[in-house]
Structure formats: C-alpha cells, structure tokens
Tab-separated table of C-alpha atoms in Angstrom:
chain	number	residue	atom	x	y	z
H	1	UNK	CA	38.067	-40.439	-17.827
H	2	UNK	CA	37.982	-43.004	-20.340
H	3	UNK	CA	37.025	-42.651	-24.048
H	4	UNK	CA	35.839	-45.427	-26.224
H	5	UNK	CA	37.925	-44.919	-29.444
H	6	UNK	CA	35.432	-44.638	-32.317
H	7	UNK	CA	36.195	-45.491	-36.102
H	8	UNK	CA	34.276	-42.395	-37.516
H	9	UNK	CA	32.866	-42.632	-40.998
H	10	UNK	CA	30.420	-44.660	-43.241
H	11	UNK	CA	29.183	-47.595	-40.978
H	12	UNK	CA	32.353	-47.491	-38.828
H	13	UNK	CA	31.570	-47.428	-34.878
H	14	UNK	CA	33.113	-48.536	-31.907
H	15	UNK	CA	33.492	-52.332	-31.620
H	16	UNK	CA	30.822	-52.661	-29.205
H	17	UNK	CA	28.220	-50.326	-30.860
H	18	UNK	CA	25.683	-51.073	-33.611
H	19	UNK	CA	26.234	-49.177	-36.674
H	20	UNK	CA	22.542	-48.196	-37.138
H	21	UNK	CA	20.972	-45.438	-35.424
H	22	UNK	CA	18.407	-46.312	-32.573
H	23	UNK	CA	15.158	-44.965	-31.244
H	24	UNK	CA	14.827	-44.309	-27.710
H	25	UNK	CA	11.736	-44.811	-25.675
H	26	UNK	CA	10.466	-41.341	-26.394
H	27	UNK	CA	10.874	-42.142	-30.155
H	28	UNK	CA	13.769	-39.872	-30.555
H	29	UNK	CA	16.544	-40.829	-32.957
H	30	UNK	CA	19.808	-41.762	-31.105
H	31	UNK	CA	22.507	-41.372	-33.684
H	32	UNK	CA	25.664	-43.488	-33.769
H	33	UNK	CA	26.652	-42.845	-37.283
H	34	UNK	CA	27.867	-39.224	-37.889
H	35	UNK	CA	27.159	-39.645	-41.761
H	36	UNK	CA	23.482	-39.827	-40.898
H	37	UNK	CA	23.629	-36.361	-39.599
H	38	UNK	CA	23.624	-33.324	-41.842
H	39	UNK	CA	26.591	-31.107	-42.057
H	40	UNK	CA	24.442	-28.331	-42.239
H	41	UNK	CA	21.537	-27.409	-40.331
H	42	UNK	CA	19.001	-24.457	-40.136
H	43	UNK	CA	17.958	-23.500	-36.476
H	44	UNK	CA	14.515	-22.020	-35.964
H	45	UNK	CA	15.971	-18.784	-34.523
H	46	UNK	CA	18.958	-18.537	-36.625
H	47	UNK	CA	21.433	-18.885	-33.975
H	48	UNK	CA	23.971	-21.805	-33.629
H	49	UNK	CA	25.209	-22.709	-30.211
H	50	UNK	CA	27.778	-25.322	-30.920
H	51	UNK	CA	30.359	-24.404	-33.502
H	52	UNK	CA	33.029	-25.865	-35.107
H	53	UNK	CA	36.036	-24.142	-36.790
H	54	UNK	CA	38.054	-26.293	-39.099
H	55	UNK	CA	41.763	-26.683	-39.525
H	56	UNK	CA	43.432	-26.112	-43.173
H	57	UNK	CA	42.088	-28.567	-45.604
H	58	UNK	CA	38.546	-29.819	-46.454
H	59	UNK	CA	35.986	-30.401	-44.021
H	60	UNK	CA	35.364	-33.830	-45.205
H	61	UNK	CA	38.744	-34.885	-45.293
H	62	UNK	CA	38.182	-38.239	-44.103
H	63	UNK	CA	40.591	-37.443	-41.361
H	64	UNK	CA	41.406	-34.707	-38.990
H	65	UNK	CA	38.568	-32.336	-39.643
H	66	UNK	CA	36.072	-34.617	-40.492
H	67	UNK	CA	36.762	-36.861	-37.490
H	68	UNK	CA	36.495	-33.775	-35.028
H	69	UNK	CA	33.248	-32.466	-36.595
H	70	UNK	CA	31.532	-36.020	-36.385
H	71	UNK	CA	31.943	-35.580	-32.614
H	72	UNK	CA	30.559	-32.187	-32.723
H	73	UNK	CA	27.588	-33.377	-34.852
H	74	UNK	CA	26.970	-36.549	-32.739
H	75	UNK	CA	26.837	-34.637	-29.587
H	76	UNK	CA	24.468	-31.618	-30.875
H	77	UNK	CA	22.269	-34.005	-32.704
H	78	UNK	CA	21.775	-36.475	-29.813
H	79	UNK	CA	21.308	-33.535	-27.475
H	80	UNK	CA	19.035	-31.402	-29.429
H	81	UNK	CA	21.327	-28.465	-30.053
H	82	UNK	CA	21.990	-26.369	-32.968
H	83	UNK	CA	25.271	-26.543	-34.627
H	84	UNK	CA	27.502	-25.072	-37.383
H	85	UNK	CA	30.814	-25.356	-38.853
H	86	UNK	CA	33.036	-22.395	-39.927
H	87	UNK	CA	35.807	-22.519	-42.364
H	88	UNK	CA	38.608	-19.768	-42.221
H	89	UNK	CA	38.768	-17.988	-45.452
H	90	UNK	CA	41.628	-18.491	-48.127
H	91	UNK	CA	41.697	-22.287	-47.494
H	92	UNK	CA	45.210	-23.741	-47.090
H	93	UNK	CA	46.594	-20.186	-47.362
H	94	UNK	CA	44.509	-19.067	-44.348
H	95	UNK	CA	46.193	-16.591	-41.726
H	96	UNK	CA	45.637	-16.043	-38.138
H	97	UNK	CA	43.147	-13.268	-39.018
H	98	UNK	CA	41.040	-15.666	-41.251
H	99	UNK	CA	40.805	-17.944	-38.233
H	100	UNK	CA	39.999	-15.212	-35.894
H	101	UNK	CA	37.386	-14.014	-38.277
H	102	UNK	CA	35.909	-17.587	-38.259
H	103	UNK	CA	35.669	-17.761	-34.422
H	104	UNK	CA	34.234	-14.312	-34.293
H	105	UNK	CA	31.592	-15.305	-36.854
H	106	UNK	CA	30.758	-18.310	-34.627
H	107	UNK	CA	30.445	-15.939	-31.506
H	108	UNK	CA	28.295	-13.598	-33.539
H	109	UNK	CA	26.179	-16.661	-34.511
H	110	UNK	CA	25.153	-17.528	-31.082
H	111	UNK	CA	27.845	-19.810	-30.216
H	112	UNK	CA	28.309	-20.720	-26.463
H	113	UNK	CA	31.041	-23.174	-27.138
H	114	UNK	CA	33.417	-23.461	-29.946
H	115	UNK	CA	35.495	-26.514	-30.898
H	116	UNK	CA	38.647	-25.571	-32.880
H	117	UNK	CA	40.661	-28.222	-34.609
H	118	UNK	CA	44.451	-28.212	-35.262
H	119	UNK	CA	47.781	-26.517	-33.629
H	120	UNK	CA	47.640	-23.699	-36.204
H	121	UNK	CA	44.684	-22.034	-34.555
H	122	UNK	CA	46.696	-21.083	-31.249
H	123	UNK	CA	47.225	-17.607	-31.976
H	124	UNK	CA	43.745	-16.640	-33.200
H	125	UNK	CA	42.150	-18.682	-30.415
H	126	UNK	CA	44.101	-16.907	-27.810
H	127	UNK	CA	42.805	-13.633	-29.362
H	128	UNK	CA	39.359	-14.812	-29.485
H	129	UNK	CA	39.307	-16.052	-26.261
H	130	UNK	CA	40.488	-13.116	-24.406
H	131	UNK	CA	38.018	-11.130	-26.362
H	132	UNK	CA	35.222	-13.402	-26.050
H	133	UNK	CA	35.286	-14.321	-22.210
H	134	UNK	CA	31.719	-15.767	-21.899
H	135	UNK	CA	32.260	-18.086	-24.806
H	136	UNK	CA	34.062	-21.572	-24.104
H	137	UNK	CA	36.814	-22.940	-26.608
H	138	UNK	CA	37.656	-26.475	-27.085
H	139	UNK	CA	41.216	-26.578	-28.684
H	140	UNK	CA	41.861	-30.032	-30.142
H	141	UNK	CA	45.322	-30.932	-30.715
H	142	UNK	CA	46.129	-27.868	-28.852
H	143	UNK	CA	47.150	-26.510	-25.389
H	144	UNK	CA	45.185	-24.621	-22.658
H	145	UNK	CA	46.869	-21.112	-23.430
H	146	UNK	CA	46.609	-20.191	-19.828
H	147	UNK	CA	42.961	-19.111	-20.153
H	148	UNK	CA	40.134	-20.521	-17.900
H	149	UNK	CA	37.708	-20.521	-20.984
H	150	UNK	CA	39.926	-22.829	-23.205
H	151	UNK	CA	40.145	-26.632	-22.710
H	152	UNK	CA	43.366	-27.671	-24.625
H	153	UNK	CA	43.336	-31.327	-25.571
H	154	UNK	CA	46.211	-33.453	-27.026
H	155	UNK	CA	46.868	-36.821	-27.779
H	156	UNK	CA	49.879	-39.388	-27.267
H	157	UNK	CA	49.962	-40.039	-31.036
H	158	UNK	CA	53.390	-41.606	-30.484
H	159	UNK	CA	51.545	-44.360	-28.890
H	160	UNK	CA	49.200	-45.013	-32.001
H	161	UNK	CA	52.038	-44.459	-34.556
H	162	UNK	CA	53.961	-46.989	-32.402
H	163	UNK	CA	51.250	-49.716	-32.921
H	164	UNK	CA	51.157	-49.149	-36.707
H	165	UNK	CA	54.996	-49.260	-36.917
H	166	UNK	CA	55.153	-52.580	-35.188
H	167	UNK	CA	52.118	-53.947	-37.045
H	168	UNK	CA	53.496	-53.368	-40.661
H	169	UNK	CA	56.773	-54.845	-39.769
H	170	UNK	CA	54.979	-57.773	-38.068
H	171	UNK	CA	52.987	-58.131	-41.360
H	172	UNK	CA	56.344	-58.648	-43.158
H	173	UNK	CA	57.023	-55.466	-44.628
H	174	UNK	CA	60.514	-54.132	-44.500
H	175	UNK	CA	60.538	-51.116	-46.765
H	176	UNK	CA	58.651	-48.475	-45.203
H	177	UNK	CA	57.841	-44.702	-45.894
H	178	UNK	CA	56.470	-41.849	-43.693
H	179	UNK	CA	54.961	-38.657	-45.400
H	180	UNK	CA	53.701	-36.151	-42.765
H	181	UNK	CA	52.187	-32.702	-42.818
H	182	UNK	CA	52.886	-29.416	-41.183
H	183	UNK	CA	56.659	-29.861	-40.779
H	184	UNK	CA	56.774	-28.888	-37.162
H	185	UNK	CA	53.150	-30.032	-36.326
H	186	UNK	CA	53.416	-31.569	-32.718
H	187	UNK	CA	50.968	-34.089	-33.642
H	188	UNK	CA	52.290	-35.312	-36.670
H	189	UNK	CA	55.830	-35.582	-35.462
H	190	UNK	CA	54.811	-37.675	-32.431
H	191	UNK	CA	52.985	-39.900	-34.984
H	192	UNK	CA	56.260	-40.197	-37.041
H	193	UNK	CA	58.589	-40.796	-34.396
H	194	UNK	CA	56.099	-43.483	-32.558
H	195	UNK	CA	55.889	-45.200	-36.153
H	196	UNK	CA	59.790	-45.524	-36.386
H	197	UNK	CA	60.037	-46.661	-32.817
H	198	UNK	CA	57.199	-49.426	-33.349
H	199	UNK	CA	59.072	-50.494	-36.517
H	200	UNK	CA	62.240	-50.781	-34.464
H	201	UNK	CA	60.835	-52.898	-31.923
H	202	UNK	CA	59.236	-55.547	-34.178
H	203	UNK	CA	62.286	-55.690	-36.234
H	204	UNK	CA	64.398	-56.365	-33.505
H	205	UNK	CA	62.305	-59.130	-32.357
H	206	UNK	CA	62.306	-60.642	-35.725
H	207	UNK	CA	66.091	-59.996	-35.919
H	208	UNK	CA	66.028	-57.947	-39.036
H	209	UNK	CA	66.454	-54.240	-40.346
H	210	UNK	CA	64.128	-52.089	-42.160
H	211	UNK	CA	64.376	-49.237	-44.208
H	212	UNK	CA	62.213	-46.073	-43.349
H	213	UNK	CA	61.981	-43.192	-46.001
H	214	UNK	CA	60.742	-40.072	-44.018
H	215	UNK	CA	59.593	-36.749	-45.434
H	216	UNK	CA	57.727	-33.450	-44.783
H	217	UNK	CA	57.903	-32.771	-48.444
H	218	UNK	CA	54.403	-31.369	-49.884
H	219	UNK	CA	52.695	-31.585	-46.537
H	220	UNK	CA	52.454	-27.932	-45.421
H	221	UNK	CA	48.921	-27.519	-46.333
H	222	UNK	CA	47.879	-31.022	-45.557
H	223	UNK	CA	46.276	-31.285	-48.981
H	224	UNK	CA	46.093	-33.794	-51.647
H	225	UNK	CA	48.697	-32.691	-54.555
H	226	UNK	CA	50.046	-34.006	-57.848
H	227	UNK	CA	53.561	-33.385	-56.394
H	228	UNK	CA	52.907	-35.604	-53.162
H	229	UNK	CA	51.272	-38.438	-55.306
H	230	UNK	CA	54.405	-38.469	-57.608
H	231	UNK	CA	56.817	-38.551	-54.677
H	232	UNK	CA	54.871	-41.389	-53.020
H	233	UNK	CA	54.615	-43.250	-56.551
H	234	UNK	CA	58.348	-42.818	-56.881
H	235	UNK	CA	58.900	-44.482	-53.565
H	236	UNK	CA	56.708	-47.444	-54.315
H	237	UNK	CA	58.482	-48.023	-57.848
H	238	UNK	CA	61.853	-47.828	-55.674
H	239	UNK	CA	60.789	-50.597	-53.655
H	240	UNK	CA	58.692	-48.933	-50.848
H	241	UNK	CA	55.983	-51.389	-49.636
H	242	UNK	CA	54.024	-49.415	-47.286
H	243	UNK	CA	53.831	-45.457	-46.460
H	244	UNK	CA	52.055	-44.015	-43.485
H	245	UNK	CA	50.117	-41.205	-44.930
H	246	UNK	CA	49.981	-38.457	-41.846
H	247	UNK	CA	48.155	-35.451	-42.761
H	248	UNK	CA	44.736	-35.001	-43.482
H	249	UNK	CA	43.609	-34.939	-47.293
H	250	UNK	CA	47.311	-36.084	-48.093
H	251	UNK	CA	46.066	-39.631	-47.664
H	252	UNK	CA	44.189	-39.447	-51.205
H	253	UNK	CA	47.563	-38.809	-52.786
H	254	UNK	CA	49.139	-41.566	-51.263
H	255	UNK	CA	46.457	-43.950	-51.473
H	256	UNK	CA	46.294	-42.959	-55.254
H	257	UNK	CA	49.926	-43.899	-55.729
H	258	UNK	CA	49.739	-47.030	-53.863
H	259	UNK	CA	46.659	-48.238	-55.939
H	260	UNK	CA	48.664	-47.440	-59.273
H	261	UNK	CA	51.770	-49.249	-57.926
H	262	UNK	CA	50.507	-51.962	-55.911
H	263	UNK	CA	51.588	-50.351	-52.818
H	264	UNK	CA	50.105	-50.281	-49.129
H	265	UNK	CA	49.223	-47.380	-46.871
H	266	UNK	CA	48.707	-46.782	-43.226
H	267	UNK	CA	45.930	-44.008	-42.698
H	268	UNK	CA	45.684	-41.663	-39.779
H	269	UNK	CA	43.257	-40.157	-37.300
H	270	UNK	CA	40.252	-42.082	-38.129
H	271	UNK	CA	39.407	-45.399	-39.626
H	272	UNK	CA	40.201	-44.953	-43.354
H	273	UNK	CA	40.192	-48.611	-43.792
H	274	UNK	CA	36.992	-48.365	-46.051
H	275	UNK	CA	38.366	-45.555	-48.103
H	276	UNK	CA	40.826	-47.779	-50.228
H	277	UNK	CA	41.829	-51.341	-50.434
H	278	UNK	CA	45.438	-50.234	-50.030
H	279	UNK	CA	45.063	-49.503	-46.381
H	280	UNK	CA	46.614	-51.963	-43.959
H	281	UNK	CA	45.533	-50.205	-40.648
H	282	UNK	CA	45.081	-46.707	-39.746
H	283	UNK	CA	46.740	-45.045	-36.588
H	284	UNK	CA	43.730	-43.655	-34.935
H	285	UNK	CA	42.963	-41.183	-32.166
H	286	UNK	CA	39.635	-40.439	-30.479
H	287	UNK	CA	38.854	-37.184	-32.159
H	288	UNK	CA	35.158	-37.452	-32.323
H	289	UNK	CA	35.000	-38.909	-28.614
H	290	UNK	CA	37.307	-36.168	-27.404
H	291	UNK	CA	35.163	-33.518	-28.945
H	292	UNK	CA	31.955	-35.102	-27.260
H	293	UNK	CA	33.397	-35.750	-23.895
H	294	UNK	CA	34.524	-32.000	-23.732
H	295	UNK	CA	30.990	-30.736	-24.782
H	296	UNK	CA	29.515	-33.038	-22.282
H	297	UNK	CA	31.601	-31.315	-19.781
H	298	UNK	CA	30.469	-27.860	-20.894
H	299	UNK	CA	26.609	-28.775	-20.865
H	300	UNK	CA	27.190	-30.464	-17.756
H	301	UNK	CA	28.349	-27.389	-16.049
H	302	UNK	CA	31.688	-28.901	-15.516
H	303	UNK	CA	33.908	-26.785	-18.012
H	304	UNK	CA	35.927	-25.453	-15.059
H	305	UNK	CA	37.513	-29.036	-14.669
H	306	UNK	CA	38.996	-28.751	-17.956
H	307	UNK	CA	39.060	-24.985	-18.879
H	308	UNK	CA	42.742	-23.713	-18.052
H	309	UNK	CA	44.381	-27.046	-17.899
H	310	UNK	CA	46.051	-29.352	-20.456
H	311	UNK	CA	44.364	-32.457	-21.056
H	312	UNK	CA	46.576	-35.396	-22.745
H	313	UNK	CA	44.784	-38.241	-23.856
H	314	UNK	CA	46.355	-41.891	-24.661
H	315	UNK	CA	46.374	-45.454	-23.977
H	316	UNK	CA	45.292	-45.173	-20.519
H	317	UNK	CA	42.062	-43.318	-21.775
H	318	UNK	CA	41.350	-45.668	-24.656
H	319	UNK	CA	41.937	-42.606	-26.764
H	320	UNK	CA	44.609	-44.113	-29.239
H	321	UNK	CA	44.999	-47.174	-30.925
H	322	UNK	CA	44.224	-49.447	-33.938
H	323	UNK	CA	40.621	-50.408	-35.143
H	324	UNK	CA	39.871	-53.908	-34.239
H	325	UNK	CA	36.558	-53.973	-36.024
H	326	UNK	CA	38.262	-53.555	-39.351
H	327	UNK	CA	41.242	-55.613	-38.551
H	328	UNK	CA	42.709	-56.949	-41.668
H	329	UNK	CA	46.160	-57.926	-40.304
H	330	UNK	CA	47.086	-61.565	-40.773
H	331	UNK	CA	50.327	-61.869	-38.910
H	332	UNK	CA	49.746	-59.908	-35.715
H	333	UNK	CA	46.455	-60.587	-33.992
H	334	UNK	CA	44.008	-58.650	-32.237
H	335	UNK	CA	44.712	-60.429	-29.083
H	336	UNK	CA	48.432	-59.703	-29.313
H	337	UNK	CA	47.699	-56.099	-29.948
H	338	UNK	CA	45.400	-55.865	-26.753
H	339	UNK	CA	48.208	-57.299	-24.826
H	340	UNK	CA	50.498	-54.622	-26.024
H	341	UNK	CA	47.912	-51.876	-25.533
H	342	UNK	CA	47.611	-53.334	-21.790
H	343	UNK	CA	51.423	-53.261	-21.603
H	344	UNK	CA	51.724	-49.526	-22.544
H	345	UNK	CA	48.821	-48.833	-19.924
H	346	UNK	CA	50.930	-50.661	-17.401
H	347	UNK	CA	54.068	-48.962	-18.127
H	348	UNK	CA	55.825	-51.955	-19.490
H	349	UNK	CA	56.504	-50.417	-22.928
H	350	UNK	CA	57.566	-46.945	-22.948
H	351	UNK	CA	57.397	-44.890	-26.091
H	352	UNK	CA	59.525	-41.508	-26.416
H	353	UNK	CA	57.558	-38.442	-27.445
H	354	UNK	CA	60.603	-36.362	-27.958
H	355	UNK	CA	60.815	-35.740	-31.811
H	356	UNK	CA	64.511	-34.683	-31.370
H	357	UNK	CA	65.562	-38.072	-30.702
H	358	UNK	CA	64.490	-39.134	-34.250
H	359	UNK	CA	67.496	-41.121	-35.985
H	360	UNK	CA	68.499	-44.123	-37.220
H	361	UNK	CA	68.500	-47.000	-34.831
H	362	UNK	CA	69.956	-50.583	-34.583
H	363	UNK	CA	67.047	-51.973	-36.582
H	364	UNK	CA	65.674	-49.136	-38.766
H	365	UNK	CA	67.795	-47.239	-41.327
H	366	UNK	CA	66.333	-43.867	-41.622
H	367	UNK	CA	66.481	-42.086	-44.985
H	368	UNK	CA	65.345	-38.127	-44.396
H	369	UNK	CA	63.932	-36.988	-47.772
H	370	UNK	CA	63.889	-33.481	-48.931
C-alpha cells in the first residue's frame, strides 16, 4: 500500500498532478481539486451512501476535518456516489451521545460506509458499529476497536513533526514554540515529540542549542480563540520566532499572532502554505488520500482486509511529510529532504513515538508552559 501525499485545498495538489479538473473519454469530469466539489449535494432518492462525521471544530477548518472530508468528496464525486457530512450537535462541547446521534443519522440517511474523523469518536463509534453491523466505518486517527466493520487508520505523525522541527532549525530559527490541541490526543503528542526530536538533531548537526516553548493551553477544543492568540503573541514578543500550530482551527489564532508580531508558523495536517504568508512549512499527513484508499477498499469488496485491524501509515507509505510543491525553505533543499525521507524508510533514522520520553535534550531546552 502506497499513498500519494496530497496537499488539499485551493489549487494545492500532489506534485505530479495537475491542479485543474479533467474530462475523461466519456466526457465525465475527473475531480482533482476538492474545492471544485460542493460540500452539500442533493441525491435523487434522498439517500446518501458515503457519510462523513466531523471531529470537533469546523468542517472547513483548513486542517483535519477539511482534509478528511476532501478525500470523501473526491472519492464520491469521481465514482458517482452520493455523500453527506454530519456534524455532532453542540460544537466543541459535543458529547459521546452527540457523536453517536450523528452516526445514527448517517445510517438512517442511507450510509453504507461512514468515515469518522478524530480519536474522540472512539466511544460513540464502538456503540454505533456494534449496533449497525451492516454498516462499515473508517476511523481516521483511530484504532480498529476489535470490530470487523471498523477500519482503524492512524499515522506516524512523529515523522512529519520531525521533518518540520529539523527544517525550521536548518532554516536558522533558534527560538521555537509548539501549541497543541487535545492535551493527550495521540496524534498531536506524536507531532509535538517528533518536532522536538527533529529540532534537536538539526541543532546537534549545527553545534547549537535551541529553546522550545511547549504548551497544551487553550487547545482542548481545537478552536481559534482570543486567549490562544494572546498567548502566541506573548511568545513572539518574548523572542519566539516560529510556532508549530498543531490543532485544527488553532492555526488561525497562531497565524494572526504571527502576522501581527512578524513571527512564523508551522502548519499541520494539510498544506496551509496558501493560508498565511507566515507559514514556513506544514507538517502533513495523507488525510484525503487515506480516506480515498479506505473507501476504495470498501467499494472493491476488500473491506475485510482492513476491517478489524490497525493500519498505521507513515513514510514507507508516502503518507507523511512536507509539501515539496509549495517549498519555501531556503537553507534546506528538497533534494536533502528526499534523502532524509529515504533514510527514514530505510531505518537509518529512527524517531521515537513514545511521548513519555519528552524532555529537554542536549540541544533543545524545553519549557513546558501551563
């Protein structure tokens, strides 16, 4: 299994893929840009067989929800399937009951397969999957739950976090920040720990030390907030040069602070380079591609190969990394990045994914905030 890491969003596509949609020999449109596909469609029979249940935060968060839904839309639109998204009630205060209700609504609406985004879906998804055994579920950033109708797909975020940390230090930055969402969110903590390791290894090569502010403050809801923007602005004013904004719509607050204070930002999940001139690079994972891959398995009659098992996607599957199509780094080249990517695939570079090991190192001074 090899995924093609896609930078989702307006005119951001895979390096080898044209940004414009094309017509096939039958005159039907093949969509490559998810922004050209309506978020809402109306099916002729009122049924929607491909469903997406959002995580907390906004659907169009320019990050995790949007990236995953882009994959759902692309697969459905290119295969003539009806699709619909469902948002649990109560926004960032959604409960497990709210999430279950959204899944039940999808089943009642005709869903044959439901893509659920985010680790917080686990409890509700287990209940729904046990009740609706004829429905298949794809659990992005999740686990298999030991159920044959659930495909758990997770990512090696520590790898793309490592790339980002290494890149910004190579670029000359020595005062770094990380602000994450969800506190104990497995994906975010892997991103953060990888970021620290990459920064350490680059600093070691350059015979320097770097400082890293590290915080989960104001990230529980993965939302933009005045409090988060104030904290980020304070970091920049105190000398922080670049902040890794790891948590959906939190990016908006950090980018706003960076713009006001002449700071820089590392984006997350999808290619956010076009969202703000403050973005140095994002740390990406193949959300859209993994959703399309899993849906393809279902419609090929091969869901049994991924249901009930845990799938972990990383460098070996081309499912994590930095976007080379929008590369703006000046002191670390695309060629050098590709060499490092291959070294990770070959096992020459090992990146720890055990967050319990997070601590200051010889070349990174860690400052836990909050």
